[in-house]
Coordinates of C-alpha atoms in Angstrom, one line a residue:
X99 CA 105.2 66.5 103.2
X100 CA 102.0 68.0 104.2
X101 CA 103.6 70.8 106.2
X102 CA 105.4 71.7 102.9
X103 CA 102.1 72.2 101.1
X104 CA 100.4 74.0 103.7
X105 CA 103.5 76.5 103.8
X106 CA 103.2 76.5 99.7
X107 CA 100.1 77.3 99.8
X108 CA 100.6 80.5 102.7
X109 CA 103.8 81.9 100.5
X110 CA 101.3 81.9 97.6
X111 CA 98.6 83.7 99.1
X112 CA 101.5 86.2 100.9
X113 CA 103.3 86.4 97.2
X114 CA 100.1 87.6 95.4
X115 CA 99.1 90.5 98.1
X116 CA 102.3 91.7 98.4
X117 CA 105.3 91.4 95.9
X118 CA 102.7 90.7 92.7
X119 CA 99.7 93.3 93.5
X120 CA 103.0 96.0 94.8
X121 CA 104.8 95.1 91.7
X122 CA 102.0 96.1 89.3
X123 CA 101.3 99.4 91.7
X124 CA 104.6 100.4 91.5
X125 CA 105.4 100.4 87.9
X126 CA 101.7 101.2 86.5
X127 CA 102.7 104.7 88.9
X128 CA 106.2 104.8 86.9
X129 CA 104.6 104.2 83.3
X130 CA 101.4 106.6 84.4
X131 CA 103.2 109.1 86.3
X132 CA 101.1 111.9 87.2
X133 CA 98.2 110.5 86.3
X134 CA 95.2 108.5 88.3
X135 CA 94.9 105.0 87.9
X136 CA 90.9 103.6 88.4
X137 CA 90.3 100.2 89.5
X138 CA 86.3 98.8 90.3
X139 CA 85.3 99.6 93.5
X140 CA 82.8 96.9 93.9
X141 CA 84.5 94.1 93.1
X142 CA 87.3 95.1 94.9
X143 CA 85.5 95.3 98.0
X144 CA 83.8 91.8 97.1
X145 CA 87.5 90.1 97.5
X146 CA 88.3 92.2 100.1
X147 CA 86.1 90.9 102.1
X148 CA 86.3 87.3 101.1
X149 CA 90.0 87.6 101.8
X150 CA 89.2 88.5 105.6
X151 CA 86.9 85.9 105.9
X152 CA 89.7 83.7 104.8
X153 CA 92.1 85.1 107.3
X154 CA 89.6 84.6 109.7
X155 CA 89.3 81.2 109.0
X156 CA 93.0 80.5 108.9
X157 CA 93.2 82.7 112.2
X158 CA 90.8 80.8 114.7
X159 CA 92.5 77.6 114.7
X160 CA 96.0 78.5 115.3
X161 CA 94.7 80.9 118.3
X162 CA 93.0 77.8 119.6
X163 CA 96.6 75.8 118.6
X164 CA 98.4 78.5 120.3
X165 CA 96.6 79.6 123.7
X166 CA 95.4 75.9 124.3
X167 CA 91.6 77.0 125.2
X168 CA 90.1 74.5 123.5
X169 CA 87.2 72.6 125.7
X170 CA 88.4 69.2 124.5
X171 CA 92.2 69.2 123.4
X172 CA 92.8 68.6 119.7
X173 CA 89.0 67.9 118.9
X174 CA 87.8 71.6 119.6
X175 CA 90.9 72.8 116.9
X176 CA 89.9 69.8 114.4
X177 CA 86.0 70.6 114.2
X178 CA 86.4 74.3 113.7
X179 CA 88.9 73.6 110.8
X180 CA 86.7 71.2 109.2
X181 CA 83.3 73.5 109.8
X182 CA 85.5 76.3 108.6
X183 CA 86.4 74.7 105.7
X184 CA 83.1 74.3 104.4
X185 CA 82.0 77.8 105.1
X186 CA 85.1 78.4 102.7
X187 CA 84.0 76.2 99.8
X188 CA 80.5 77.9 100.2
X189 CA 81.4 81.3 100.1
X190 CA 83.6 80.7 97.0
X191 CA 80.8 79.0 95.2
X192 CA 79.2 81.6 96.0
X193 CA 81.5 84.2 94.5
X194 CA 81.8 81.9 91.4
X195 CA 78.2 82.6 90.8
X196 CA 78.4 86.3 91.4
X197 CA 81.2 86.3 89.1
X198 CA 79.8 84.2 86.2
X199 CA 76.1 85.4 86.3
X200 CA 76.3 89.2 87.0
X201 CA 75.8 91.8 84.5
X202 CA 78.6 93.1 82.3
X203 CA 77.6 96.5 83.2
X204 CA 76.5 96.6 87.1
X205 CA 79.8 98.3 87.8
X206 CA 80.7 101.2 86.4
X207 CA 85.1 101.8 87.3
X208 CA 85.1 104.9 89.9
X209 CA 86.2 108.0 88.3
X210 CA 85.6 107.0 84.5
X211 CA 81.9 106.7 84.1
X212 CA 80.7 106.1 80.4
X213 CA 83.6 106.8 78.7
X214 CA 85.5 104.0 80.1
X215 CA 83.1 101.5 79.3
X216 CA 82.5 103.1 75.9
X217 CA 86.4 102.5 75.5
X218 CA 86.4 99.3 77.0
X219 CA 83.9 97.5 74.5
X220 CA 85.5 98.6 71.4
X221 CA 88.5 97.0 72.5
X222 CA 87.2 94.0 72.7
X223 CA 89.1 91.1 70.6
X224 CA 87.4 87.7 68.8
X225 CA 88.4 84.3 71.0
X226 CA 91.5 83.2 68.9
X227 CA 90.4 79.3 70.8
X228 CA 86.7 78.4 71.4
X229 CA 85.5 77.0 74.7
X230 CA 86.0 73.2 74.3
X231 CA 89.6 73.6 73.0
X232 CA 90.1 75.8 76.3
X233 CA 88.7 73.4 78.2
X234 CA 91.0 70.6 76.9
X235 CA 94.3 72.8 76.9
X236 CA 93.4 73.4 80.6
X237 CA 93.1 70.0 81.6
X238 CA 95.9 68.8 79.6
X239 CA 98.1 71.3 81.9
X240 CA 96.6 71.0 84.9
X241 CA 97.3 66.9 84.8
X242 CA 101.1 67.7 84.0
X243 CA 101.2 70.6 86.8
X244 CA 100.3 67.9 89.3
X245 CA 102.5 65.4 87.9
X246 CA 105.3 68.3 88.2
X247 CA 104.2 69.4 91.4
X248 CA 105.0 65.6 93.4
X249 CA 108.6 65.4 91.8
X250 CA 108.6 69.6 92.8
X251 CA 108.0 68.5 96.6
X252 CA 110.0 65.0 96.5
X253 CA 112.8 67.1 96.1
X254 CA 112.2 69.9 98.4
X255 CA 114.1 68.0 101.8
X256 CA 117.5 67.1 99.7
X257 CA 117.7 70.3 97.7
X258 CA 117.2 72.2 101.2
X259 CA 120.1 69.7 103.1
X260 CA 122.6 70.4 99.8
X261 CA 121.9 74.2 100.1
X262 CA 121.3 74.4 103.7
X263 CA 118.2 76.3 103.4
X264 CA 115.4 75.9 105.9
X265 CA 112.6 74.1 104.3
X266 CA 110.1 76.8 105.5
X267 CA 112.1 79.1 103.9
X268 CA 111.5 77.5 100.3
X269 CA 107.8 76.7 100.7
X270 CA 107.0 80.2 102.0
X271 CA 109.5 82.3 100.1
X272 CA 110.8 80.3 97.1
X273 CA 108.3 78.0 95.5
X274 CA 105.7 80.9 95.6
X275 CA 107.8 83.5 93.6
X276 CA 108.6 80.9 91.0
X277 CA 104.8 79.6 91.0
X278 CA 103.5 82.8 90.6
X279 CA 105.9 83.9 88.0
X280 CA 103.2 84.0 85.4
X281 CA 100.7 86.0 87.4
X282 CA 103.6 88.8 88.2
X283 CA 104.5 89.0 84.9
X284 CA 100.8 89.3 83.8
X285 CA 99.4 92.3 86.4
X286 CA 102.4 93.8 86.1
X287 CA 101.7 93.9 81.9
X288 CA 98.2 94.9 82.7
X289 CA 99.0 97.9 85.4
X290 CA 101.2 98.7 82.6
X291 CA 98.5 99.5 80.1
X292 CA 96.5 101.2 82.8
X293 CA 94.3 98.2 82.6
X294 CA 94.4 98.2 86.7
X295 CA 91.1 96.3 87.4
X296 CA 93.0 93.1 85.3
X297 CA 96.0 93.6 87.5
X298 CA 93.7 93.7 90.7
X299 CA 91.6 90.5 89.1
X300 CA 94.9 87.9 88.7
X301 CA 96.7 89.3 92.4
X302 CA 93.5 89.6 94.3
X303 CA 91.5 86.9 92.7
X304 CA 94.5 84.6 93.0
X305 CA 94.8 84.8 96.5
X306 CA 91.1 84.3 97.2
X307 CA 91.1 81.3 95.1
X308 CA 94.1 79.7 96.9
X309 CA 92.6 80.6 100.2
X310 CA 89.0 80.0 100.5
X311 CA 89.0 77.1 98.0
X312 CA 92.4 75.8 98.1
X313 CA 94.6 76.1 101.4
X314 CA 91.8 75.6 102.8
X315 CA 88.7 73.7 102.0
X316 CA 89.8 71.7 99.6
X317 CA 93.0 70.7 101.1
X318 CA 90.9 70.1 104.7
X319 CA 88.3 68.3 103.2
X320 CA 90.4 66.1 101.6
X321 CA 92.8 65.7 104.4
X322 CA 89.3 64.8 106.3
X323 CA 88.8 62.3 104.2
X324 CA 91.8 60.3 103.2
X325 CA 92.8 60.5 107.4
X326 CA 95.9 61.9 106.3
X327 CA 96.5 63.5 109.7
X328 CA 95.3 64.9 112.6
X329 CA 96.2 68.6 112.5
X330 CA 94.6 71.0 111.3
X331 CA 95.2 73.6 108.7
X332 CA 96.2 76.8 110.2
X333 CA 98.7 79.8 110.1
X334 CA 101.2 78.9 112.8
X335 CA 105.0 78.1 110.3
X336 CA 108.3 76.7 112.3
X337 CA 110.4 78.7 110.5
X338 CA 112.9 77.8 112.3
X339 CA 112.6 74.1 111.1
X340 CA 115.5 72.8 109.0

């Protein structure tokens, strides 16, 4: 069931770049027509790039899989994966610190200046939770996610022989789009109060997240070391698998 999670993972990165962040695009245009939506430049060029160095990472190993230029067959593939995935647990700590410790006001949107961040701290609400209760609440769900998520992928191989849907088809396709349900709903709420850089934050940020620190180094690193197979993690999916 590996392969499943891997393809999970890739429809979840896919899902957030493309049906989410076109989602809340396309109807912030409808509710804002004829006028310009702003978004912050800098941090979108800051997961930007992360996301390329991501692809990049993803990228390398299936060329090696696919072309078969490795100097030593299967051990060539395998180190770069693993080296990989520690650049990719770097850089995202890395961008957790950027994130956490940089000033409120180091970016100023592009096109709005003062007056949006005039705007933008009167609207700013008390905590209705304080941090330790968040804390808790987000543990609490995260331990009943996972416990979800192992019946979720038990079931995968009969619902997809009842159906007679490829498995790649529900890892990549399906599972993502219902996974990510809250985050579509959410940018697409945001883009909808011309709050764009919100709707940018839960597509874009999503997808880093899942790909530098979880399709990837985590996920390699831990495959590393409970031995749980000898491939490595990379972008090559048999679609045509049943």
């Amino acid at each position: 069931m590996i392969r499943v999670v891997q393809q999970s993972l890739l429809g979840s990165i896919l899902s957030n770049m493309l049906l989410v962040l076109g989602c809340a695009f396309f109807t912030g245009g409808l509710v804002f027509y004829g006028r310009e939506q702003f978004f912050n430049k800098a941090t979108a060029a800051v997961d930007s790039s992360l996301l390329l160095m991501a692809v990049m990472g993803l990228l390398f190993p299936a060329v090696l899989h696919s072309t078969h230029t490795e100097l030593h067959f299967g051990k060539s593939e395998l180190a770069l994966s693993r080296f990989s995935s520690c650049i990719m647990l770097v850089a995202y700590a890395s961008y957790l610190a950027f994130q956490l410790k940089r000033q409120k006001n180091q970016y100023i949107p592009v096109g709005e200046g003062e007056t949006q961040t005039e705007e933008g701290s009167d609207d700013e609400d008390d905590p209705e939770i304080s941090k330790w209760e968040s804390i808790i609440w987000l543990s609490i769900l995260t331990a009943w996610v996972s416990v979800l998520s192992e019946y979720l992928v038990n079931a995968i191989e009969g619902a997809s022989a009842s159906l007679k849907i490829p498995v790649a088809f529900i890892s990549v396709i399906l599972l993502p789009i219902v996974g990510n349900a809250a985050e579509h709903a959410g940018a697409i709420m945001f883009a909808m109060k011309d709050k764009l850089d919100i709707s940018l934050g839960v597509a874009i940020g999503s997808s880093t997240q899942i790909a530098m620190f979880g399709s990837y180094g985590a996920f390699n690193l831990l495959k590393m070391l409970k031995s749980l197979g000898y491939e490595p993690c990379h972008l090559s999916v048999p679609w045509g698998s049943p």
